[in-house]
Each structure stands twice: as C-alpha cells, then as structure tokens.
Short mmCIF file of C-alpha atoms in Angstrom, two decimals:
data_model
loop_
_atom_site.label_atom_id
_atom_site.label_comp_id
_atom_site.label_asym_id
_atom_site.label_seq_id
_atom_site.Cartn_x
_atom_site.Cartn_y
_atom_site.Cartn_z
CA ARG A 146 28.90 -152.17 104.67
CA ILE A 147 28.61 -150.58 107.87
CA ILE A 148 26.14 -147.91 107.72
CA GLY A 149 26.03 -144.77 108.09
CA ALA A 150 23.65 -144.59 111.11
CA THR A 151 25.32 -146.91 113.28
CA ALA A 152 28.13 -144.49 113.46
CA SER A 153 25.27 -141.99 114.31
CA GLN A 154 24.26 -144.18 116.88
CA VAL A 155 27.15 -144.34 118.22
CA ASP A 156 28.40 -140.93 117.85
CA GLY A 157 24.86 -139.43 119.95
CA ASN A 158 25.26 -141.73 122.52
CA THR A 159 29.00 -141.21 124.06
CA PRO A 160 28.64 -141.82 127.61
CA GLY A 161 29.25 -139.23 130.04
CA PHE A 162 29.91 -136.57 127.56
CA SER A 163 26.50 -135.55 126.15
CA GLN A 164 25.83 -131.88 127.75
CA ASN A 165 24.92 -129.08 126.51
CA THR A 166 27.18 -125.55 127.68
CA THR A 167 26.39 -122.01 126.99
CA THR A 168 29.97 -120.40 125.46
CA PHE A 169 29.30 -117.17 124.80
CA PRO A 170 29.24 -114.28 127.29
CA ASN A 171 25.70 -112.72 126.04
CA GLY A 172 24.11 -116.07 125.59
CA ALA A 173 21.68 -115.79 128.44
CA GLY A 174 20.45 -112.18 126.86
CA GLY A 175 21.87 -108.53 126.61
CA THR A 176 25.43 -107.38 124.78
CA VAL A 177 28.73 -107.14 126.49
CA ARG A 178 31.34 -104.39 125.01
CA THR A 179 34.95 -105.07 125.65
CA VAL A 180 35.43 -100.93 126.96
CA ASN A 181 33.00 -102.14 129.90
CA ASN A 182 34.35 -102.89 133.28
CA LEU A 183 33.80 -107.26 132.84
CA VAL A 184 32.97 -108.97 136.04
CA ALA A 185 32.62 -112.65 136.25
CA ALA A 186 29.08 -112.54 135.25
CA ASP A 187 29.82 -111.25 131.77
CA LEU A 188 32.66 -113.94 131.29
CA PRO A 189 32.40 -117.16 129.03
CA ILE A 190 30.62 -119.52 131.48
CA LYS A 191 33.27 -122.69 132.19
CA PRO A 192 32.35 -126.28 130.95
CA ALA A 193 31.36 -128.85 133.51
CA THR A 194 33.42 -131.18 134.82
CA PRO A 195 32.30 -134.17 132.28
CA THR A 196 30.48 -137.24 134.36
CA VAL A 197 32.41 -140.06 133.53
CA ASN A 198 31.75 -142.42 136.13
CA LEU A 199 27.98 -142.39 136.45
CA PRO A 200 26.03 -143.53 139.31
CA LEU A 201 24.79 -146.64 139.64
CA THR A 202 21.05 -146.13 138.84
CA ARG A 203 20.49 -148.38 135.29
CA ASN A 204 19.10 -145.08 133.56
CA GLN A 205 21.19 -144.58 130.71
CA THR A 206 21.32 -146.61 127.87
CA ILE A 207 24.76 -146.46 125.94
CA SER A 208 26.33 -147.43 122.01
CA VAL A 209 29.52 -148.20 121.43
CA PHE A 210 31.82 -150.32 119.65
CA ASN A 211 33.79 -153.27 119.33
CA PRO A 212 37.25 -151.94 119.07
CA ASN A 213 38.39 -155.15 117.30
CA LEU A 214 35.20 -154.36 115.04
CA SER A 215 35.83 -155.94 111.43
CA THR A 216 34.10 -155.06 108.04
CA GLY A 217 31.46 -157.90 107.25
CA TYR A 218 31.37 -159.18 103.42
CA ALA A 219 29.32 -161.03 101.10
CA GLN A 220 30.51 -164.41 99.13
CA GLN A 221 28.50 -165.40 96.01
CA VAL A 222 28.19 -168.18 94.27
CA ASN A 223 26.45 -168.10 90.91
CA PHE A 224 26.35 -170.64 87.95
CA GLY A 225 24.04 -170.54 85.34
CA ILE A 226 23.24 -172.61 81.26
CA SER A 227 20.79 -171.20 78.41
CA GLN A 228 19.40 -173.22 75.98
CA GLU A 229 17.20 -172.23 73.09
CA LEU A 230 14.67 -174.36 72.33
CA ARG A 231 12.92 -173.67 69.39
CA ARG A 232 13.45 -170.62 67.45
CA GLY A 233 12.41 -167.17 69.80
CA THR A 234 12.07 -169.82 73.03
CA VAL A 235 15.22 -169.80 75.44
CA LEU A 236 15.55 -170.97 78.72
CA ASP A 237 17.69 -169.99 81.03
CA LEU A 238 18.56 -172.14 84.48
CA GLY A 239 20.73 -170.77 87.53
CA PHE A 240 21.97 -171.49 90.83
CA VAL A 241 22.73 -168.43 93.29
CA ARG A 242 23.99 -168.74 96.70
CA THR A 243 24.89 -165.91 98.98
CA LEU A 244 26.72 -165.84 102.03
CA GLY A 245 27.25 -163.20 104.52
CA THR A 246 29.74 -163.05 106.95
CA LYS A 247 30.67 -160.58 110.00
CA LEU A 248 27.63 -158.96 109.45
CA PHE A 249 27.05 -155.70 111.62
CA ALA A 250 24.55 -156.20 114.67
CA PHE A 251 23.71 -154.94 118.34
CA GLN A 252 24.02 -156.54 120.92
CA ASP A 253 22.83 -155.90 124.19
CA ILE A 254 26.08 -156.80 126.64
CA ASN A 255 23.95 -155.70 129.81
CA GLN A 256 20.88 -158.15 129.69
CA PRO A 257 19.90 -159.02 132.73
CA ARG A 258 21.37 -162.55 133.77
CA ILE A 259 18.81 -164.18 135.26
CA TYR A 260 20.08 -167.67 135.02
CA GLY A 261 22.02 -169.54 138.44
CA ASP A 262 20.41 -167.88 141.81
CA PHE A 263 18.54 -165.33 140.37
CA LEU A 264 16.06 -168.45 138.84
CA THR A 265 16.46 -170.68 141.23
CA SER A 266 15.65 -168.06 143.48
CA PHE A 267 12.58 -166.92 141.00
CA LYS A 268 11.67 -170.73 141.31
CA GLU A 269 11.02 -171.10 144.96
CA LEU A 270 9.40 -167.77 145.11
CA GLN A 271 7.04 -169.17 142.89
CA ALA A 272 6.27 -172.38 144.73
CA PHE A 273 5.82 -170.48 147.88
CA SER A 274 3.52 -168.15 146.17
CA ALA A 275 1.33 -170.97 144.31
CA ASN A 276 1.49 -173.15 147.48
CA GLY A 277 3.20 -172.19 150.00
CA THR A 278 6.12 -174.32 149.87
CA PRO A 279 8.94 -172.34 151.97
CA VAL A 280 11.94 -170.82 150.56
CA GLY A 281 15.50 -171.87 150.99
CA ALA A 282 17.81 -169.92 153.41
CA GLY A 283 20.19 -169.20 150.46
CA ASN A 284 17.65 -167.37 148.57
CA THR A 285 18.73 -164.02 147.54
CA LEU A 286 15.12 -162.61 146.25
CA ALA A 287 13.66 -163.32 149.94
CA ARG A 288 17.18 -162.14 151.97
CA ILE A 289 16.71 -158.66 149.48
CA PHE A 290 13.29 -158.24 151.18
CA GLY A 291 13.55 -159.71 154.39
CA GLY A 292 11.62 -162.47 153.65
CA ALA A 293 9.76 -164.70 151.23
CA ALA A 294 6.52 -162.85 151.54
CA GLY A 295 8.15 -159.36 151.13
CA ALA A 296 9.66 -160.86 147.67
CA VAL A 297 6.36 -161.89 146.56
CA SER A 298 4.58 -158.50 147.27
CA ALA A 299 7.38 -156.10 145.78
CA LEU A 300 7.94 -158.64 142.83
CA GLY A 301 4.07 -159.33 141.91
CA ALA A 302 2.33 -162.49 142.17
CA THR A 303 0.98 -162.45 138.97
CA ASN A 304 4.49 -162.17 137.64
CA LEU A 305 6.14 -165.03 139.22
CA ALA A 306 3.06 -167.31 138.47
CA GLN A 307 3.47 -166.57 134.88
CA GLY A 308 7.02 -166.89 134.78
CA LEU A 309 7.83 -163.42 134.01
CA ALA A 310 11.49 -163.74 135.18
CA GLY A 311 12.52 -160.91 132.41
CA THR A 312 9.80 -158.45 134.23
CA VAL A 313 11.32 -159.40 137.64
CA ALA A 314 14.73 -159.23 136.87
CA ASP A 315 14.02 -155.31 135.40
CA ASN A 316 11.61 -154.49 138.46
CA LEU A 317 14.25 -156.03 141.13
CA ASP A 318 17.71 -154.05 139.38
CA ARG A 319 15.86 -151.09 138.15
CA THR A 320 13.60 -149.78 140.85
CA ALA A 321 15.38 -147.70 142.97
CA SER A 322 13.37 -148.83 146.09
CA ASN A 323 14.54 -152.18 145.05
CA TYR A 324 18.09 -152.22 144.23
CA ASN A 325 18.89 -149.91 146.84
CA ARG A 326 18.50 -152.67 149.63
CA PHE A 327 21.10 -154.96 148.19
CA ALA A 328 23.71 -153.96 149.98
CA ALA A 329 21.79 -154.36 153.46
CA ALA A 330 21.53 -157.79 151.91
CA GLY A 331 24.83 -158.05 150.70
CA VAL A 332 24.23 -158.70 146.93
CA SER A 333 26.35 -157.10 144.45
CA ASP A 334 25.60 -154.20 142.49
CA ASN A 335 26.44 -156.46 139.83
CA TYR A 336 24.17 -159.54 140.62
CA LEU A 337 21.86 -158.40 137.34
CA ARG A 338 23.51 -156.19 135.29
CA ASN A 339 27.45 -156.47 133.90
CA TYR A 340 27.74 -152.71 134.12
CA PRO A 341 24.53 -151.03 136.57
CA GLN A 342 25.37 -147.71 136.01
CA PHE A 343 23.85 -148.58 132.54
CA ASN A 344 19.92 -149.69 131.40
CA GLN A 345 21.27 -151.30 127.99
CA VAL A 346 24.72 -151.58 126.37
CA GLN A 347 24.16 -152.16 122.90
CA TYR A 348 27.63 -153.28 121.61
CA GLY A 349 28.42 -153.26 118.14
CA THR A 350 29.34 -156.29 117.33
CA ASN A 351 30.01 -159.10 113.65
CA LEU A 352 27.64 -161.67 115.34
CA GLY A 353 25.47 -161.34 112.11
CA SER A 354 24.91 -163.96 109.41
CA SER A 355 23.13 -164.93 106.61
CA SER A 356 22.81 -167.83 103.28
CA TYR A 357 20.68 -167.67 100.57
CA ASN A 358 20.43 -170.57 98.20
CA SER A 359 18.28 -170.28 94.97
CA LEU A 360 17.74 -172.01 91.51
CA GLN A 361 16.30 -169.63 89.20
CA MET A 362 14.53 -170.46 86.21
CA THR A 363 13.28 -168.36 83.20
CA LEU A 364 11.69 -169.30 80.26
CA SER A 365 11.20 -166.47 77.54
CA HIS A 366 9.74 -166.52 73.86
CA ARG A 367 9.32 -164.07 71.76
CA THR A 368 7.34 -163.79 68.26
CA LYS A 369 6.64 -160.82 65.90
CA ASN A 370 3.62 -160.21 67.89
CA ALA A 371 4.17 -161.77 71.28
CA THR A 372 6.11 -161.62 74.19
CA ALA A 373 6.26 -163.91 77.19
CA ILE A 374 8.36 -164.07 79.80
CA PHE A 375 7.60 -167.10 82.90
CA ASN A 376 10.21 -166.59 86.53
CA TYR A 377 10.65 -169.59 88.91
CA THR A 378 12.48 -169.38 91.89
CA TYR A 379 12.66 -171.56 94.44
CA SER A 380 15.13 -170.65 97.29
CA LYS A 381 15.51 -170.44 101.22
CA SER A 382 16.96 -168.01 102.83
CA ILE A 383 18.54 -168.14 106.71
CA ASP A 384 20.31 -165.29 108.98
CA ASN A 385 20.05 -164.81 112.52
CA SER A 386 18.38 -161.19 111.98
CA SER A 387 16.79 -159.34 109.37
CA VAL A 388 17.34 -155.77 110.21
CA ASP A 389 20.37 -153.99 108.82
CA GLY A 390 22.20 -152.43 112.06
CA ASN A 391 20.30 -149.03 111.55
CA GLY A 392 19.48 -148.65 115.33
CA PHE A 393 18.45 -151.63 118.13
CA THR A 394 16.49 -154.46 117.59
CA ALA A 395 17.18 -156.90 120.23
CA PRO A 396 17.40 -160.23 120.12
CA VAL A 397 15.31 -163.01 122.10
CA ASP A 398 18.43 -163.44 123.85
CA ASN A 399 21.74 -161.01 123.62
CA TYR A 400 23.57 -163.83 125.26
CA ASN A 401 22.86 -166.92 122.84
CA PHE A 402 22.76 -165.07 119.54
CA VAL A 403 22.43 -169.06 117.70
CA ASN A 404 18.92 -168.78 119.36
CA ASN A 405 17.71 -166.26 116.94
CA ARG A 406 18.61 -168.30 114.05
CA GLY A 407 15.98 -169.27 111.64
CA ARG A 408 14.29 -168.55 108.55
CA SER A 409 15.26 -164.57 107.90
CA ASP A 410 11.75 -161.91 107.23
CA THR A 411 12.32 -162.33 103.30
CA ASP A 412 12.28 -166.00 103.00
CA ARG A 413 10.00 -166.43 100.12
CA PRO A 414 10.35 -170.39 98.88
CA HIS A 415 8.28 -170.46 95.92
CA ALA A 416 8.14 -167.16 93.45
CA ILE A 417 6.51 -167.16 90.43
CA ASN A 418 6.25 -164.20 87.93
CA PHE A 419 4.50 -164.06 84.90
CA SER A 420 4.19 -161.70 82.18
CA ALA A 421 3.38 -161.52 78.51
CA ASN A 422 2.28 -158.88 75.89
CA TYR A 423 -0.02 -160.06 72.52
CA THR A 424 -0.54 -157.60 69.86
CA LEU A 425 -3.65 -158.60 67.73
CA PRO A 426 -2.46 -159.59 64.28
CA PHE A 427 -5.42 -157.20 62.47
CA GLY A 428 -4.32 -154.14 60.20
CA LYS A 429 -1.16 -153.25 58.03
CA GLY A 430 1.80 -155.66 57.74
CA GLN A 431 -0.70 -158.57 60.02
CA ARG A 432 -1.63 -161.60 59.39
CA PHE A 433 -5.81 -160.24 58.98
CA LEU A 434 -6.86 -156.78 57.06
CA SER A 435 -3.66 -156.16 56.18
CA SER A 436 -4.44 -154.38 53.04
CA THR A 437 -7.25 -152.14 54.47
CA ASN A 438 -6.84 -148.48 54.09
CA GLY A 439 -5.61 -145.68 56.84
CA LEU A 440 -8.79 -145.31 58.31
CA VAL A 441 -10.05 -148.73 58.75
CA ASP A 442 -6.38 -149.40 60.07
CA ARG A 443 -6.97 -146.85 62.75
CA VAL A 444 -9.57 -148.43 64.25
CA ILE A 445 -8.61 -151.97 64.16
CA GLY A 446 -4.73 -151.77 64.31
CA GLY A 447 -2.53 -152.22 66.36
CA TRP A 448 -4.00 -153.32 69.66
CA SER A 449 -2.44 -155.40 72.48
CA ILE A 450 -3.44 -157.27 75.79
CA GLY A 451 -0.67 -157.66 78.33
CA GLY A 452 -0.90 -158.93 81.93
CA LEU A 453 1.34 -159.82 84.65
CA MET A 454 0.68 -162.45 86.87
CA LEU A 455 2.85 -162.74 90.25
CA ALA A 456 2.66 -165.63 92.86
CA GLN A 457 4.39 -166.66 95.99
CA SER A 458 4.35 -168.14 99.52
CA GLY A 459 3.34 -165.93 102.11
CA THR A 460 5.56 -164.29 104.38
CA VAL A 461 6.91 -165.85 107.84
CA PHE A 462 6.44 -164.88 111.35
CA SER A 463 6.65 -166.03 114.95
CA VAL A 464 4.09 -166.71 117.72
CA THR A 465 5.06 -165.05 120.60
CA SER A 466 4.40 -165.99 124.09
CA GLY A 467 3.79 -162.14 125.49
CA ARG A 468 5.79 -162.76 128.32
CA ARG A 469 9.22 -161.86 129.58
CA THR A 470 10.22 -165.20 130.80
CA LEU A 471 14.39 -164.06 129.77
CA GLY A 472 16.40 -160.95 130.42
CA SER A 473 16.09 -159.55 126.56
CA THR A 474 13.16 -157.16 126.22
CA LEU A 475 11.52 -159.22 123.57
CA ASN A 476 8.81 -161.54 124.62
CA THR A 477 9.84 -164.76 123.77
CA TYR A 478 8.09 -167.92 121.60
CA ALA A 479 5.65 -169.59 122.57
CA ASN A 480 5.69 -173.48 122.73
CA TYR A 481 4.21 -175.39 120.47
CA SER A 482 3.61 -179.12 119.72
CA GLY A 483 2.66 -180.79 116.58
CA ASP A 484 3.68 -180.04 112.08
CA ARG A 485 5.12 -176.15 111.98
CA THR A 486 3.72 -176.16 108.36
CA ILE A 487 0.20 -175.31 109.19
CA GLY A 488 -2.57 -172.56 108.49
CA SER A 489 -4.79 -171.99 105.97
CA VAL A 490 -7.24 -169.74 105.11
CA VAL A 491 -11.11 -170.48 105.97
CA LYS A 492 -14.03 -167.45 106.51
CA ASP A 493 -16.36 -168.28 109.11
CA GLY A 494 -18.34 -165.58 111.05
CA ARG A 495 -16.33 -165.50 113.78
CA GLY A 496 -13.80 -163.80 110.37
CA VAL A 497 -10.94 -164.88 108.51
CA GLN A 498 -9.06 -167.76 110.49
CA PHE A 499 -5.71 -168.97 109.50
CA PHE A 500 -5.38 -171.78 112.55
CA THR A 501 -7.99 -174.22 113.33
CA PRO A 502 -8.86 -174.33 117.05
CA GLU A 503 -7.00 -177.56 117.81
CA GLN A 504 -4.07 -175.70 115.82
CA VAL A 505 -4.15 -173.09 118.47
CA ALA A 506 -4.73 -175.29 121.21
CA ALA A 507 -1.38 -176.53 120.76
CA PHE A 508 0.76 -173.80 122.18
CA SER A 509 1.43 -173.06 125.36
CA PHE A 510 3.67 -170.49 127.46
CA PRO A 511 7.08 -171.10 128.16
CA GLY A 512 8.30 -171.53 131.45
CA ALA A 513 9.91 -169.24 133.65
CA GLY A 514 13.91 -168.95 131.93
CA GLU A 515 12.66 -170.59 128.89
CA ILE A 516 12.97 -169.01 125.12
CA GLY A 517 9.97 -171.31 123.94
CA ASN A 518 10.29 -174.16 121.31
CA SER A 519 8.32 -172.96 118.36
CA GLY A 520 11.43 -170.66 117.47
CA ARG A 521 11.60 -167.67 115.07
CA ASN A 522 9.54 -167.65 112.01
CA SER A 523 8.53 -171.28 111.67
CA PHE A 524 5.39 -170.54 110.92
CA ARG A 525 4.06 -168.80 107.05
CA GLY A 526 1.27 -166.51 106.39
CA PRO A 527 -1.31 -167.21 103.42
CA ARG A 528 0.55 -167.27 99.95
CA PHE A 529 0.00 -164.23 97.84
CA ILE A 530 -1.55 -164.11 94.56
CA ASN A 531 -2.41 -160.96 92.35
CA MET A 532 -3.78 -160.79 88.46
CA ASP A 533 -3.13 -157.31 86.24
CA ALA A 534 -4.24 -157.07 82.86
CA SER A 535 -4.17 -154.26 80.16
CA LEU A 536 -5.81 -153.44 76.61
CA VAL A 537 -4.21 -150.98 74.70
CA LYS A 538 -4.54 -149.24 71.35
CA PRO A 539 -1.76 -146.67 70.01
CA VAL A 540 -3.49 -144.19 68.03
CA ALA A 541 -0.78 -142.05 65.74
CA ILE A 542 -1.86 -138.52 65.14
CA THR A 543 1.48 -137.01 63.10
CA GLU A 544 4.99 -137.76 63.52
CA ARG A 545 5.48 -136.27 66.63
CA PHE A 546 2.05 -136.58 68.23
CA SER A 547 0.27 -139.91 69.45
CA MET A 548 -2.03 -141.26 71.83
CA GLN A 549 -2.71 -144.39 73.74
CA ILE A 550 -5.76 -145.60 74.46
CA ARG A 551 -5.73 -147.89 77.65
CA GLY A 552 -7.97 -150.48 79.59
CA GLU A 553 -6.63 -151.75 82.72
CA ALA A 554 -7.43 -154.31 85.28
CA TYR A 555 -5.92 -154.35 88.76
CA ASN A 556 -6.34 -157.69 90.62
CA LEU A 557 -8.16 -159.32 87.90
CA ALA A 558 -9.78 -161.93 90.03
CA ASN A 559 -10.55 -160.18 92.94
CA HIS A 560 -8.45 -162.12 94.85
CA ALA A 561 -8.21 -160.83 98.50
CA ASN A 562 -4.56 -161.25 100.15
CA PHE A 563 -5.23 -161.90 103.85
CA THR A 564 -2.07 -160.48 106.07
CA THR A 565 -1.23 -159.71 109.49
CA ILE A 566 -1.98 -163.19 111.16
CA GLY A 567 -2.30 -162.32 115.38
CA SER A 568 0.82 -164.11 116.62
CA SER A 569 0.39 -163.31 120.36
CA LEU A 570 -0.88 -166.62 122.65
CA LEU A 571 -1.22 -163.74 125.42
CA THR A 572 -4.18 -162.65 123.30
CA PRO A 573 -5.38 -166.19 122.24
CA THR A 574 -8.63 -164.87 121.11
CA THR A 575 -6.71 -163.41 117.67
CA LEU A 576 -4.05 -166.08 117.58
CA GLY A 577 -3.97 -167.19 114.24
CA ARG A 578 -6.38 -164.60 113.33
CA SER A 579 -6.07 -162.17 109.80
CA SER A 580 -7.05 -158.61 110.08
CA ALA A 581 -5.76 -157.02 107.24
CA THR A 582 -5.06 -157.45 103.61
CA SER A 583 -1.74 -157.03 101.42
CA ASN A 584 -1.87 -154.04 98.98
CA THR A 585 -1.86 -154.82 95.28
CA SER A 586 0.01 -153.07 92.59
CA SER A 587 -3.45 -150.89 92.37
CA GLY A 588 -2.70 -149.63 95.97
CA THR A 589 -5.73 -151.31 96.85
CA GLY A 590 -6.85 -154.83 97.74
CA ALA A 591 -9.99 -154.83 95.70
CA ARG A 592 -10.40 -155.34 92.16
CA VAL A 593 -9.88 -151.74 90.20
CA LEU A 594 -11.10 -151.36 86.42
CA GLN A 595 -9.73 -148.07 84.48
CA VAL A 596 -9.91 -146.26 81.44
CA ALA A 597 -7.32 -143.78 80.59
CA LEU A 598 -6.19 -141.87 77.56
CA ARG A 599 -2.63 -141.21 77.25
CA PHE A 600 -1.19 -138.33 75.22
CA GLN A 601 2.01 -138.61 73.94
CA PHE A 602 4.52 -135.82 72.60
#
C-alpha cells in the first residue's frame, strides 16, 4: 500500500501555491456592517497572483508524484510440512519467500550532477591546491571565479583536499554570491541541477524493491505438566531501501538506486527463541503427594517454572566516510580492504571494542566522485542474547477469587547486549566502539529480579 503520509507530504509541498491569504474584511480587527458606507479597505483582500515560475534561487524543496505511479505489490510463496515425531512432539518445517515489487520510494531528481565537467574541474583544482599543478584552459570552476586561486579560495582548500565534491557542488550552486557568477562565465543555471529554482525535487516513484527468503523450523512438545516450543529461522533479507516512504530518506546516490541495494536494516540470518513451562508434579492429581489434604496442597501444589530465551544475529550497519564525495546529501561509504565478517566484543581499558586496531586501519576515505567500496549494511554488530525465567504459584480463595504469587527474573544471565557501534571513519577514535547496550524485556540492560502478588477476580 502507499501510506497516507506520502500523499500528505506531496499535498503540503505543492510548488508555488502555498501561501496565506486573509479572506474576511474584519480579519485585521474591528467590525464592518453592510449599512455603513464601505470603502476599499473594508472589502475582502484579493489573493495575490500565485508565483508559478519561481526565481532560480535553489531554495524551495518540493515533493511531487510520478504521474504514471503504479501500485506496488508483494508476492509470497510458502511451503510447509508437519510431522509428529512421537506422542505430544511435533516438528514443523517451512520455507517462506516474499518479494516486494514497485515499492514506493522518493528520489531526489534534483541532486547535483557532479560527474563529467564538474568532477574534472574539481580534480584539477585539487592538484592545483595541493602542489600547484596548472589547471586546463577550459576549467569551468576556475572560469567562474576568475582563476584557479579564486576558485580554491571560494570553494575551500580543505574541501578540495578531502574530496568533498558533494559539499563543494552544494556550496557552488546554492550560494547566491557563487551562482550569480554563472552568467558572466557563460555557465548555464542547469550546470549542476535539473531544476535550479528548487533545492530538492523529491519525486515519488516505484523504485523500491525487496526480497526475503527463510527456512523456518518449530519443534513443540506438550505433556500434562510441560510445554516447550523451540523456533529457529534462517533467513536473508535484501532491499534498496528499508524505509516505508513516510518522508524522504536520501539514498547514497539518487541517480543510481542499485548502489543502495544491500542487506535490509532488519536482516537477521539466525533467530532462535525457546519457551518452556513446567508444572511441578506435587499435589492433588499429580505424581507425588496426590492424596495430600487441602491445606498442604495449597502450599505445595500448582507451582510452575517458566523460561524464555531469545538469541539472534546482530543488527547490520554501514561504515561511512563521514564525507559527501558524491552529489547526495548522504555521506558516502568508507573504502575497506579485507573480510567483511569482522567484529567481536572485546572489553579493555578503552571501553568496549568491536573492531580491532588492525581492522580499523583497513578502512580509508573514498576520493571525489567515489561511493566507497564497503557498501550498504556490509557489517554486522554483536549478537543479541536474553533469558527470562519465572516461578508461579496460584492460590485459590473462592470460585471467583484467587491469588498468584510470582517470582520473575529478567536477563537472568546478566548478559550485556552491546549496540550502537561507532560507524564513521571521520571519527576514528570511536570507529568500531560500542557506546550503549540494548534493553531486554525488562526495559533495562541489567538483570532484574522481582516478586509480585497478583489478585485475580
């Protein structure tokens, strides 16, 4: 489905027609009666003519739909078998495949085009700024600013040295003192943008796609006193955007959505959950002390032990360069040479490290016009493990009223699940370092033990 927020976003950003108008004669204060002699000032204010052709100031961001927008759809295939292994024990196996096709996604079709002439001129200025290499006679950036030295001064020597082609393009094309030089230098207002009257043109398209494949297994066992269920899922989820179209989330390159394809934000190849409950065999109707009197039965009967365990692969993340080396507003990925299945939790005097110093050293910055070869969601954080347990005793009072005594343990093993791995090469001191722990079912990262008395009626 196309969510309602997409329509609201487009409706609220209709180009040229978003303006306030006072439509009542007494809107500015006072009361006007028709028996009075009306003057022009008493009449309703005539709306101003809508500004349809906006000035070429690159300021306003608009949202529009592709007029041929299609309705996205999902296809699902599943196959399953179920087999009773023994009395009360059942094994279920299933394969599930889901494909999302023509999913809704916003694309900025006004992203600065940094390739071609701009990138060539940029790299020539880089060499000039670094070692004085003369720029070519046709260097567009030098022509705009009256020479290479003027271009370096206006665009920033640091930006050039770091290959920030996207930052420089934005500065050149969105700063009035810069783009007002275009005409004198014989440079078109469309040099970098398709629509220079706008900043971003967020275009609702059907570029989104996703695929999910999984093998799912459930082993369940049920007897008079015990219930146990074990679930395991082995899966892979891939997409080119893990957001639902509720607002604009910039891809790494709006003109090449294929570069955004990678493991989904929700990809967890291994997921295990196990739950069990066992009623102790003491008291009336049970194996032991079944003939005990009512008072004793109230004390020893009905106790049950429960447990819940969850273990799954860690979340995926991208290591970014922290630099805009492409035209998108998104920072590009870092370059990386080595095995991408890296990372393990190590606690030392510096804190909680996930990448070793040698692994951190394998990352490097991409150059101007480069996307970074490490890719989207190429790395996986620490796995998640949690165990909860309970001890429950029901106490009957009357037919309508009862109590329940509960002892509960959350994160029984007191296992720390580390998250928020530093992922920007721009801050190497925090790259690969964990700065937080995730919440367990108790709402806190540490072990929690509690006793509760519950009254039921």
